[in-house]
mmCIF file of C-alpha atoms in Angstrom:
data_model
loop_
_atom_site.group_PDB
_atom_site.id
_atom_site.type_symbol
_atom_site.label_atom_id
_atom_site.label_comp_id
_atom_site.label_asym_id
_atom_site.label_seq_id
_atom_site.Cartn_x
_atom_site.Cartn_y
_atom_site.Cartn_z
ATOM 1 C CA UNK A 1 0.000 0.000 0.000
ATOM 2 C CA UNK A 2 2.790 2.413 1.015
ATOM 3 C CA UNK A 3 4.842 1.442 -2.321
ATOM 4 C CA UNK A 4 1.880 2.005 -4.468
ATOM 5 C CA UNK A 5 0.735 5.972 -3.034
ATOM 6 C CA UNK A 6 4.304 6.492 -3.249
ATOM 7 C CA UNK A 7 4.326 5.184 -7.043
ATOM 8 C CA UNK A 8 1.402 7.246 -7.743
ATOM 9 C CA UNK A 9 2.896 10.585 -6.044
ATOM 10 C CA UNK A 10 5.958 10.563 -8.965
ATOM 11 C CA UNK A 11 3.249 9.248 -11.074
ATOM 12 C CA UNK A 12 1.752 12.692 -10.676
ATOM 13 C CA UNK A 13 4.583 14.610 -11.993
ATOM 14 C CA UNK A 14 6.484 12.594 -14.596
ATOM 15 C CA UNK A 15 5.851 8.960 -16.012
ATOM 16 C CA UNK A 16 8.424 8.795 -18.496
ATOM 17 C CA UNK A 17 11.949 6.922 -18.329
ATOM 18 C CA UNK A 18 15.094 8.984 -18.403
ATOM 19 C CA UNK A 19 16.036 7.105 -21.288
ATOM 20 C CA UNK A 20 12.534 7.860 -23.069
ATOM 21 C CA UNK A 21 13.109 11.637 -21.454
ATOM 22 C CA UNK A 22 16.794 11.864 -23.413
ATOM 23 C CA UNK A 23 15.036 10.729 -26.341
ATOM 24 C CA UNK A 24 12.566 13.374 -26.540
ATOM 25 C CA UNK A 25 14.892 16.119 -25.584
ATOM 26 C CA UNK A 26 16.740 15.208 -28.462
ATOM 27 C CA UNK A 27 13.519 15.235 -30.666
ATOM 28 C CA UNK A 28 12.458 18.699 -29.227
ATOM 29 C CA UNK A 29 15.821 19.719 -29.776
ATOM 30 C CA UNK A 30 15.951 18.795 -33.735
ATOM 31 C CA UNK A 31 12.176 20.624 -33.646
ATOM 32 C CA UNK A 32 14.043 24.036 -32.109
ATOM 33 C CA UNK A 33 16.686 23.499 -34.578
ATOM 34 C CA UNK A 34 14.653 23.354 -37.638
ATOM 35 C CA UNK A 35 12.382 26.058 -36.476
ATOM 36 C CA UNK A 36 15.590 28.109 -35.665
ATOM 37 C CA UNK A 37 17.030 27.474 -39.511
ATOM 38 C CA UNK A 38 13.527 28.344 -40.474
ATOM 39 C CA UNK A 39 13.580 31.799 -38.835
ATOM 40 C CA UNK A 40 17.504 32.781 -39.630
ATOM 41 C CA UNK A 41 16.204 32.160 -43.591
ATOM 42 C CA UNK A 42 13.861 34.413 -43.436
ATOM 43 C CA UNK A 43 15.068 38.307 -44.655
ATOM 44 C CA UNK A 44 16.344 40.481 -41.600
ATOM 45 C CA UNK A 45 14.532 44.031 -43.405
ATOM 46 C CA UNK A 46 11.134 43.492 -44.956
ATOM 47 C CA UNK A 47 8.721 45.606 -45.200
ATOM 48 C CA UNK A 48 6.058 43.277 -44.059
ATOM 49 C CA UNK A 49 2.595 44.815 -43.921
ATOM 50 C CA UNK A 50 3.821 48.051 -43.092
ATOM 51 C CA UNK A 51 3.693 49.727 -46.192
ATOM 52 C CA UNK A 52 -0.125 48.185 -46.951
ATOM 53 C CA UNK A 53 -1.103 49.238 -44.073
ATOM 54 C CA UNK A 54 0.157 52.746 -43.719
ATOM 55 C CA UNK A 55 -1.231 53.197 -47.341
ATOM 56 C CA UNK A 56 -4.988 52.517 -45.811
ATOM 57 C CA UNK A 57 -4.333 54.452 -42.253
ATOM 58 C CA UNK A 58 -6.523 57.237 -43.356
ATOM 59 C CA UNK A 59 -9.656 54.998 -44.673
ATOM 60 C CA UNK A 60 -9.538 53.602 -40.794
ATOM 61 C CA UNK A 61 -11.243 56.165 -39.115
ATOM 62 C CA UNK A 62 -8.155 56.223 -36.228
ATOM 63 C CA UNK A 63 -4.381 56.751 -36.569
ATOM 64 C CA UNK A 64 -2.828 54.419 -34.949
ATOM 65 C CA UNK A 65 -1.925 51.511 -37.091
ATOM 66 C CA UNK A 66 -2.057 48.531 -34.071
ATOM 67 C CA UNK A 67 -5.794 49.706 -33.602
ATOM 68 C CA UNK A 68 -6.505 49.568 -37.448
ATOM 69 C CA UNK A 69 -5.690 46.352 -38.078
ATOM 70 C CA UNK A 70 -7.331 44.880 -34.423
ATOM 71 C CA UNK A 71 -10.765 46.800 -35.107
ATOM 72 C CA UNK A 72 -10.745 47.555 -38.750
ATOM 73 C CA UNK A 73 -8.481 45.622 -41.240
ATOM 74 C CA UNK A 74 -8.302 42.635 -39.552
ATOM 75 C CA UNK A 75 -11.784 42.932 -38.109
ATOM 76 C CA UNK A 76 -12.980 39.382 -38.774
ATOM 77 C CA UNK A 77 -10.458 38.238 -36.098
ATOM 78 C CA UNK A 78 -11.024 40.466 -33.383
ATOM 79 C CA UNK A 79 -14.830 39.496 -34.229
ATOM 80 C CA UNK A 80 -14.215 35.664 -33.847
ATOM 81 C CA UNK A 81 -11.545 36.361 -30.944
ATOM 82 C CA UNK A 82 -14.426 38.088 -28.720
ATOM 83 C CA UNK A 83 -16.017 35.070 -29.905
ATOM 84 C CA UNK A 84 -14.056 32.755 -28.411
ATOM 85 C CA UNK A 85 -13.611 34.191 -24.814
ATOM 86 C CA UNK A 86 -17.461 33.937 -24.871
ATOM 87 C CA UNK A 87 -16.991 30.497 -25.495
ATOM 88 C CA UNK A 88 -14.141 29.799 -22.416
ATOM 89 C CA UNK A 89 -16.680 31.562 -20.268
ATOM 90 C CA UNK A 90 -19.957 29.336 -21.638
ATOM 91 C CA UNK A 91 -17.431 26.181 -21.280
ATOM 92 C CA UNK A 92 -16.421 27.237 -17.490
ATOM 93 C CA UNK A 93 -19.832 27.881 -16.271
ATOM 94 C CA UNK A 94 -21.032 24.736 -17.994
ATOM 95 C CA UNK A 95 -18.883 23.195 -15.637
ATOM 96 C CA UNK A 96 -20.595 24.021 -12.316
ATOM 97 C CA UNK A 97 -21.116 27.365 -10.690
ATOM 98 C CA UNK A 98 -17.919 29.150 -8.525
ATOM 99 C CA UNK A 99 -16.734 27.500 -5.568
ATOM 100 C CA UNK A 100 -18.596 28.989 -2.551
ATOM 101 C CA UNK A 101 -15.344 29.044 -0.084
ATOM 102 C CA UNK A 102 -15.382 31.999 1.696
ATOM 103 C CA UNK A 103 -11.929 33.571 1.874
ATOM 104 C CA UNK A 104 -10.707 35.674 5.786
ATOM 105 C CA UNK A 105 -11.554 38.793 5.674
ATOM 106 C CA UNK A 106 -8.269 41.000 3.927
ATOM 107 C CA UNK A 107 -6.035 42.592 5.900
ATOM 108 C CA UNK A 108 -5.746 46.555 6.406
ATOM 109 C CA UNK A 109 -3.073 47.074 3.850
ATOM 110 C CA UNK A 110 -4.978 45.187 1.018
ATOM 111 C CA UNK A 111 -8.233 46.804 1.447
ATOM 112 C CA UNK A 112 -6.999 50.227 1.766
ATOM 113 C CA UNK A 113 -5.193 49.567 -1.199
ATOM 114 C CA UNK A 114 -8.181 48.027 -3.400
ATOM 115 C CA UNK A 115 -9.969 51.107 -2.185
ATOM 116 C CA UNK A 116 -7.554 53.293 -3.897
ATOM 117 C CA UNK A 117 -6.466 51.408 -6.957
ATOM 118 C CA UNK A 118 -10.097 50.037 -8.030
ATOM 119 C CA UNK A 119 -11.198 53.558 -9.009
ATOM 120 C CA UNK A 120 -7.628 54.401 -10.209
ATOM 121 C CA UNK A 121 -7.802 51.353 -12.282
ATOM 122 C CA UNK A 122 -11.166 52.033 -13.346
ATOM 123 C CA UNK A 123 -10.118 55.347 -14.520
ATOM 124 C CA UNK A 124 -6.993 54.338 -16.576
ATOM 125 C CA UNK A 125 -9.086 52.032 -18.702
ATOM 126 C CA UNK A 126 -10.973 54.183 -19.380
ATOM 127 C CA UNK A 127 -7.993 56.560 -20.793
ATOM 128 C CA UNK A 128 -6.515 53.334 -22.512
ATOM 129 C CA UNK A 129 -9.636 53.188 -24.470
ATOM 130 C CA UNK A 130 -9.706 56.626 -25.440
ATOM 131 C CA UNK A 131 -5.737 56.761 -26.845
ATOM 132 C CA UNK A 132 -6.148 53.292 -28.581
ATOM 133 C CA UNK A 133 -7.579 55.309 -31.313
ATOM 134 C CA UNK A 134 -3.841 57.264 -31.855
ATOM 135 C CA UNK A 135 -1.489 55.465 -29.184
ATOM 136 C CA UNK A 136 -0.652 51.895 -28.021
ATOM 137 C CA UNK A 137 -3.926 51.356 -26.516
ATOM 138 C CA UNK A 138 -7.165 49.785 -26.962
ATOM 139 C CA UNK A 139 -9.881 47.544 -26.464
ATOM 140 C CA UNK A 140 -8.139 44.661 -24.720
ATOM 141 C CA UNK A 141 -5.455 46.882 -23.070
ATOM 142 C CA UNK A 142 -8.633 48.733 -21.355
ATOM 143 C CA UNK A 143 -10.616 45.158 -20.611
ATOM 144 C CA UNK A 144 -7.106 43.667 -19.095
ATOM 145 C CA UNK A 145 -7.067 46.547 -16.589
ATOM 146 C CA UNK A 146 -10.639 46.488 -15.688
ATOM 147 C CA UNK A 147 -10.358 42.501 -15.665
ATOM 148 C CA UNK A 148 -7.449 42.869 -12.702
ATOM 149 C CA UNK A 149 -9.676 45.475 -10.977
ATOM 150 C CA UNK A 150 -12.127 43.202 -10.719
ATOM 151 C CA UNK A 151 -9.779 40.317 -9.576
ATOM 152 C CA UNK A 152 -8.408 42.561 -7.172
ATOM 153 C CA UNK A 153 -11.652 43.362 -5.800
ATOM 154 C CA UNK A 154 -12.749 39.801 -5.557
ATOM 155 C CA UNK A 155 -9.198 38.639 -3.669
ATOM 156 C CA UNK A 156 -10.847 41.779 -0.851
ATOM 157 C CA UNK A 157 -13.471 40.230 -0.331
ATOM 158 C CA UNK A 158 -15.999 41.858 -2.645
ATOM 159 C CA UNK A 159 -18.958 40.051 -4.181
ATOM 160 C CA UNK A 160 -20.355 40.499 -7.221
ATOM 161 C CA UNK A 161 -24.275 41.677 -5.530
ATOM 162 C CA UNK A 162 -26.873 39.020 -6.308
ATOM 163 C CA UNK A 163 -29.259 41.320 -7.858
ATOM 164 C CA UNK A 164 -26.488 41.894 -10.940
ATOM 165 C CA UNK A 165 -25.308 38.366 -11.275
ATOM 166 C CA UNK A 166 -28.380 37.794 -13.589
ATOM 167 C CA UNK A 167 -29.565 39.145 -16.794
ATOM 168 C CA UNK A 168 -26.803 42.735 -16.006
ATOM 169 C CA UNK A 169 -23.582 40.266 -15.731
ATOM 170 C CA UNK A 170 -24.919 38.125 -18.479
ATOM 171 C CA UNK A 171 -25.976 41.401 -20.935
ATOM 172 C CA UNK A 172 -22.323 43.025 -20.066
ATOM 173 C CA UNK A 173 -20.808 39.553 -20.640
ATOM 174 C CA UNK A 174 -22.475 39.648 -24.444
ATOM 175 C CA UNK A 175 -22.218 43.397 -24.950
ATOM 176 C CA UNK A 176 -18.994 42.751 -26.711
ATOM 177 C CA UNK A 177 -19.748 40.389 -29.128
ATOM 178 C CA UNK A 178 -23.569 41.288 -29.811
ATOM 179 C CA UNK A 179 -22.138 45.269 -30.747
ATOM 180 C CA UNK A 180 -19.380 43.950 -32.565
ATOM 181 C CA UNK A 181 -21.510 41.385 -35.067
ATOM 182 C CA UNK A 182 -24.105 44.277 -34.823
ATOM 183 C CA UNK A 183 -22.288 46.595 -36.462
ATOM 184 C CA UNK A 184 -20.268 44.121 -38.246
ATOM 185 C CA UNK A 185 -23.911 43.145 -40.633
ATOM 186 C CA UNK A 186 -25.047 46.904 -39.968
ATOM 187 C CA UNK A 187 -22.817 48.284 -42.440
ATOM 188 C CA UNK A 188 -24.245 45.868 -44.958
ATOM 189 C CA UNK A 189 -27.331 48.005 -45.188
ATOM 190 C CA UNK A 190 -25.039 50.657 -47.156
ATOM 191 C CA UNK A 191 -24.034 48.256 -49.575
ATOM 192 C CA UNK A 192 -20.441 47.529 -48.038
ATOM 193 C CA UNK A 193 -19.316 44.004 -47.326
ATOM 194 C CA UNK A 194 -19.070 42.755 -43.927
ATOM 195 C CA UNK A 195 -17.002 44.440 -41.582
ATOM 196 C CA UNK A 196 -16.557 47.438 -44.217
ATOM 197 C CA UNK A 197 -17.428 50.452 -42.617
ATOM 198 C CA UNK A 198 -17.924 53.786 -44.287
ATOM 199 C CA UNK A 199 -14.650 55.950 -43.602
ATOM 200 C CA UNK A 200 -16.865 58.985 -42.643
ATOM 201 C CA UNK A 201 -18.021 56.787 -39.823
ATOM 202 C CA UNK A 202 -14.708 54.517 -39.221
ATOM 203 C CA UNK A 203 -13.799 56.593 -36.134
ATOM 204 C CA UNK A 204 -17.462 56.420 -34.415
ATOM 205 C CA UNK A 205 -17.976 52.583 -35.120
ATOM 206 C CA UNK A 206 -14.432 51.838 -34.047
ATOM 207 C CA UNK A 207 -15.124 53.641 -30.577
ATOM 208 C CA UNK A 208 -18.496 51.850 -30.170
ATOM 209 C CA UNK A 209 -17.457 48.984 -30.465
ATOM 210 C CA UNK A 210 -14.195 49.086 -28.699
ATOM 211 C CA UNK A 211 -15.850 50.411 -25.459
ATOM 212 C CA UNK A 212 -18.406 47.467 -25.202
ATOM 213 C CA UNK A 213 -16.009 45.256 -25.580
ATOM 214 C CA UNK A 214 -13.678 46.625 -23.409
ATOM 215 C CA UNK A 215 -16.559 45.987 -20.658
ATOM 216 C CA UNK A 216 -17.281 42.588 -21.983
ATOM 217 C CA UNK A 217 -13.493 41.508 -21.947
ATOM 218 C CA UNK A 218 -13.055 43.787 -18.498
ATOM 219 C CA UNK A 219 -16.064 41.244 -17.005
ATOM 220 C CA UNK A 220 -15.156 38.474 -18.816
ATOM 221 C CA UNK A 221 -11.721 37.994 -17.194
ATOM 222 C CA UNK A 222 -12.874 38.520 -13.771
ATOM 223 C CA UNK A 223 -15.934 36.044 -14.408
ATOM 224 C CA UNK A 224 -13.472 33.228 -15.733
ATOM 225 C CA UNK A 225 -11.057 34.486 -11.877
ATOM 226 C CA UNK A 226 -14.160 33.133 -10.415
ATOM 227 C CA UNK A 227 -13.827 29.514 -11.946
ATOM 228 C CA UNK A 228 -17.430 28.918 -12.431
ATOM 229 C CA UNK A 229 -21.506 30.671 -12.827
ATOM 230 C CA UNK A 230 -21.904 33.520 -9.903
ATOM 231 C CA UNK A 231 -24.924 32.014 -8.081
ATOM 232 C CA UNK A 232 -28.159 34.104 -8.882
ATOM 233 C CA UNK A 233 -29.505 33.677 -5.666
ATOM 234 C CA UNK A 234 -28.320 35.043 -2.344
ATOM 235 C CA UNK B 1 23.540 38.831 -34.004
ATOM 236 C CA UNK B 2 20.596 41.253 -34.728
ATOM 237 C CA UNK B 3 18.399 42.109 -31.804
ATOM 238 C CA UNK B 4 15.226 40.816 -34.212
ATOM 239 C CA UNK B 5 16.936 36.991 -34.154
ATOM 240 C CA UNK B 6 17.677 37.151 -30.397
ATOM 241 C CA UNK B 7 13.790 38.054 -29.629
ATOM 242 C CA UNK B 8 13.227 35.504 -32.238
ATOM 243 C CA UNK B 9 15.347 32.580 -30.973
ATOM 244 C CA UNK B 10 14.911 33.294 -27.749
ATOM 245 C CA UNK B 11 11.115 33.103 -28.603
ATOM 246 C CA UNK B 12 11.996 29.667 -29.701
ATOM 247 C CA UNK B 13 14.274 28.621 -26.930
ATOM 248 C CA UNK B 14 10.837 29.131 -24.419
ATOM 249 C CA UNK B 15 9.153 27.380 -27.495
ATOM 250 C CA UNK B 16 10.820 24.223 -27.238
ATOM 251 C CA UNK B 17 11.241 24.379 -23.561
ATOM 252 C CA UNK B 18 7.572 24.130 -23.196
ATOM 253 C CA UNK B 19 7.504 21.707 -25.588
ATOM 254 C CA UNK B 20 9.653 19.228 -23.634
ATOM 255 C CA UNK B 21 7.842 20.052 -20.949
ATOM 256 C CA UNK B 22 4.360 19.736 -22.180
ATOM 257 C CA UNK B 23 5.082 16.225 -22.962
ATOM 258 C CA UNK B 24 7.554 14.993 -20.043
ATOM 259 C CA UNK B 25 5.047 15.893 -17.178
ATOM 260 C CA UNK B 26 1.817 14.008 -16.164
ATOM 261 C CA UNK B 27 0.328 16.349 -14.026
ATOM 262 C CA UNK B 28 -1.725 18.454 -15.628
ATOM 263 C CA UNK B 29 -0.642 21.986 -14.204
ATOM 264 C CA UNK B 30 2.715 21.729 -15.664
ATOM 265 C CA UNK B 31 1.055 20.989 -18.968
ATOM 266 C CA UNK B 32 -0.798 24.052 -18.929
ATOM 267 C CA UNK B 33 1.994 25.589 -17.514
ATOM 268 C CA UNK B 34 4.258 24.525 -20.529
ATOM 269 C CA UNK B 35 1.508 25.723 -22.566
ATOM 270 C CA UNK B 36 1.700 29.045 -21.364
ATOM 271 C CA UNK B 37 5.389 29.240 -21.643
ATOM 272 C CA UNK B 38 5.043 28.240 -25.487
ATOM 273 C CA UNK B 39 2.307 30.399 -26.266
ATOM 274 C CA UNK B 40 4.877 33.408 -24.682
ATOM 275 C CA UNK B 41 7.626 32.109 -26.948
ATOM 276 C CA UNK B 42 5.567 32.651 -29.677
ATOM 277 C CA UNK B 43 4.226 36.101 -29.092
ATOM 278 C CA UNK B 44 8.018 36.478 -28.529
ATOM 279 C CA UNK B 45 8.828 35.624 -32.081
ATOM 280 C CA UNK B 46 6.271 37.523 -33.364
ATOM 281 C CA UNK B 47 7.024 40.691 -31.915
ATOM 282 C CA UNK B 48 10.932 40.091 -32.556
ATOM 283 C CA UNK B 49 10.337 39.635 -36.046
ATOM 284 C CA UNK B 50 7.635 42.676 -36.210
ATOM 285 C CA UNK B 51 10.919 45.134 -35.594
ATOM 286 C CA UNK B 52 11.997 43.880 -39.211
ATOM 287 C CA UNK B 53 11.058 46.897 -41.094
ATOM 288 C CA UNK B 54 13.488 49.763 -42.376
ATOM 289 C CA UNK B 55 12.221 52.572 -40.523
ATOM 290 C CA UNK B 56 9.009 53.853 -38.751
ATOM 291 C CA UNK B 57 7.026 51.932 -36.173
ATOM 292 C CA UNK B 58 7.140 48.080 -36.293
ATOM 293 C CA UNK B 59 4.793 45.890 -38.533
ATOM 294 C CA UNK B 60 1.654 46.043 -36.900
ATOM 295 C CA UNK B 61 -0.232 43.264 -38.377
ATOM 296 C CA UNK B 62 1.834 41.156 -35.840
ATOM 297 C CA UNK B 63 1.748 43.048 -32.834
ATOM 298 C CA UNK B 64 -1.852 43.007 -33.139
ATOM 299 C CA UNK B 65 -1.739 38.939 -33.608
ATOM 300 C CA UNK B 66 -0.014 39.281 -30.282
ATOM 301 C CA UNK B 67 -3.028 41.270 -28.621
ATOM 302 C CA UNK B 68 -5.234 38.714 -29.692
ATOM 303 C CA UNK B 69 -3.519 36.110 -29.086
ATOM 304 C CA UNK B 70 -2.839 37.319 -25.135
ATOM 305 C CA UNK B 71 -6.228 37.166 -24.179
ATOM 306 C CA UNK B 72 -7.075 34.083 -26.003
ATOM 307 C CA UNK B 73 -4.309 32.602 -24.216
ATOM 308 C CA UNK B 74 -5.562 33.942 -20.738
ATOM 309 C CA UNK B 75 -9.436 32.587 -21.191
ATOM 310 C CA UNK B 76 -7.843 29.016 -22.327
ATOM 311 C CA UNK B 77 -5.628 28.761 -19.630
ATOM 312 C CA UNK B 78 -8.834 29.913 -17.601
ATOM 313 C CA UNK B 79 -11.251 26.847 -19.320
ATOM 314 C CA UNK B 80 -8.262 24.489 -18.516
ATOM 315 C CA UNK B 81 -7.601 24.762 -15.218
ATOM 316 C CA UNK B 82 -11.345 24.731 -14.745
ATOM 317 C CA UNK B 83 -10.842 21.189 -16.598
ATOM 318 C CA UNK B 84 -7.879 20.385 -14.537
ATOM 319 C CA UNK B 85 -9.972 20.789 -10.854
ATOM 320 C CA UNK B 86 -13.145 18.927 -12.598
ATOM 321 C CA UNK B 87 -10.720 15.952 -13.516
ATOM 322 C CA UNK B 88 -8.858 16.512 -9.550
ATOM 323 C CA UNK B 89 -12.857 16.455 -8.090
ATOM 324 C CA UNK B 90 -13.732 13.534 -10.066
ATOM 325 C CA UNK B 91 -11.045 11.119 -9.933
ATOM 326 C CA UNK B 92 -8.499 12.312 -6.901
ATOM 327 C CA UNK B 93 -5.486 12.897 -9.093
ATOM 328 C CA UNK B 94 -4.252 15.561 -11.417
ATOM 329 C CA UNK B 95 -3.227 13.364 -14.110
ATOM 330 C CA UNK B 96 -5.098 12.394 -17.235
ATOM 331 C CA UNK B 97 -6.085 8.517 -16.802
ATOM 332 C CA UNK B 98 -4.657 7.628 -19.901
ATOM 333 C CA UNK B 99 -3.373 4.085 -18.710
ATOM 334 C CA UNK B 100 -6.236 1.478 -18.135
ATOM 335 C CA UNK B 101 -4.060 -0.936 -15.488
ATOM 336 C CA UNK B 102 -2.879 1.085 -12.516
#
């Protein structure tokens, strides 16, 4: 009995020979190798995308080019990407709803500190949002911050209040995605192709849909922190 | 040695260290883990080789891959260790039962 828990413990961690583990050290290193040659090939000065890019900056609706491509050129992407964190969150609340293990109440240092960064936090998203349109910035750099200030708030001791874990979590959890393919057929109605909006309006589209996502992706984060559905009922 | 190919190899280097690790270790939060670390080594290589251009600001097409691929990254490893503590909860270990006899 004591030899086989003891088996299982390493078990846990590796199961593979040191002979086998020599062998695939040597296969991983022939895969780094090749992928190394493959990289050294390629040319040290391209141009890349650059010059495509920069040629369509002022069809965009915003001037900087990292936003452009996220919300604009490459559209379809950021579209199916919002997608797919939907889709993480579905699959973790499919999975049961958040463990109900009440944590000690923080210490003084961390809630005086949530106290002051939370609004702090709050605020700088909001600025990230706003410069994406002509500085590194943007939709997910804004949701990232607002995800942590909502993890941070949660590690205090905070709970999301029972009256918004419904239908408001569930609508901000959406916003993203529902504004996004919204707009995304919208501009159909003018005769343009998916995702092709109208320069004049480039700027105003971009915005809208970069600030509901950044509170989808801002709630989405700290939902998936909680590691399963926020219970509806007190 | 440019600085492009030392973000680029380095890239690699975590790459194929996650790699190894990925498939040495049973238990499953090394995997995701490893994962991780390869999914950094190749935003790495894709931000190294990004700074390829003549002048001006980097390539963006890339760096914006990168953004995407961040949070992707983050709600995956999210859904997996989700996985991981449903397969802990129903079967007392953190390894995947791939081995019938045990």
């Amino acid at each position: 009995m004591h030899d086989k828990t003891a088996r299982l413990t390493t078990d846990e961690y590796t199961q593979v020979a040191p002979v086998v583990r020599l062998v695939i050290a040597l296969l991983v290193s022939a895969v780094a190798a090749g992928l190394a040659y493959a990289v050294s090939s390629l040319p040290l000065v391209t141009t890349g995308l650059q010059e495509a890019v920069a040629e369509q900056m002022a069809q965009s609706g915003v001037s900087h080019p990292v936003t452009a491509v996220l919300l604009n050129f490459r559209g379809y992407d950021t579209l199916l990407e919002m997608g797919v964190l939907l889709l993480a969150l579905v699959g973790v609340w499919s999975l049961g709803s958040a463990p109900s293990s009440r944590e000690p109440p923080p210490g003084a240092v961390l809630e005086f500190l949530t106290r002051f960064f939370a609004p702090l936090m709050i605020l700088i998203a909001g600025y990230l949002l706003w410069a994406g349109a002509h500085a590194p910035g943007g939709a997910f750099q804004a949701g990232a911050v607002l995800g942590a200030s909502g993890v941070l708030l949660l590690l205090s001791g905070w709970h999301l209040p029972a009256s918004l874990a419904g239908w408001p979590l569930r609508l901000t959890l959406v916003a993203g995605l529902a504004v996004f393919a919204a707009v995304a057929a919208g501009v159909m109605w003018t005769g343009a192709s998916l995702l092709e909006y109208p320069p004049q309006w480039a700027g105003g589209l971009i915005l809208l849909i970069e600030a509901a996502a950044t509170l989808s992706i801002g709630a989405t984060l700290a939902a998936l922190f909680l590691g399963g559905r926020p219970e509806d009922s007190p | 040695m440019t600085p492009v190919l030392l973000y680029a190899l380095t890239g690699l280097g975590l790459f194929s260290l996650g790699l190894y690790a990925l498939i040495v270790h049973a238990h499953l939060l090394r995997k995701i883990l490893a994962l991780n670390v390869m999914g950094s080594g190749v935003f790495l290589v894709l931000g190294g080789l990004a700074r390829r251009v003549p002048q001006g600001a980097p390539d963006p097409v890339p760096q914006a891959m990168v953004i995407t691929g961040i949070v992707v990254a983050v709600a995956a490893t999210a859904l997996a260790l989700v996985l991981m503590l449903r397969v802990r909860a129903a079967t007392g270990r953190t390894v995947l039962p791939d081995r019938q006899s045990d």
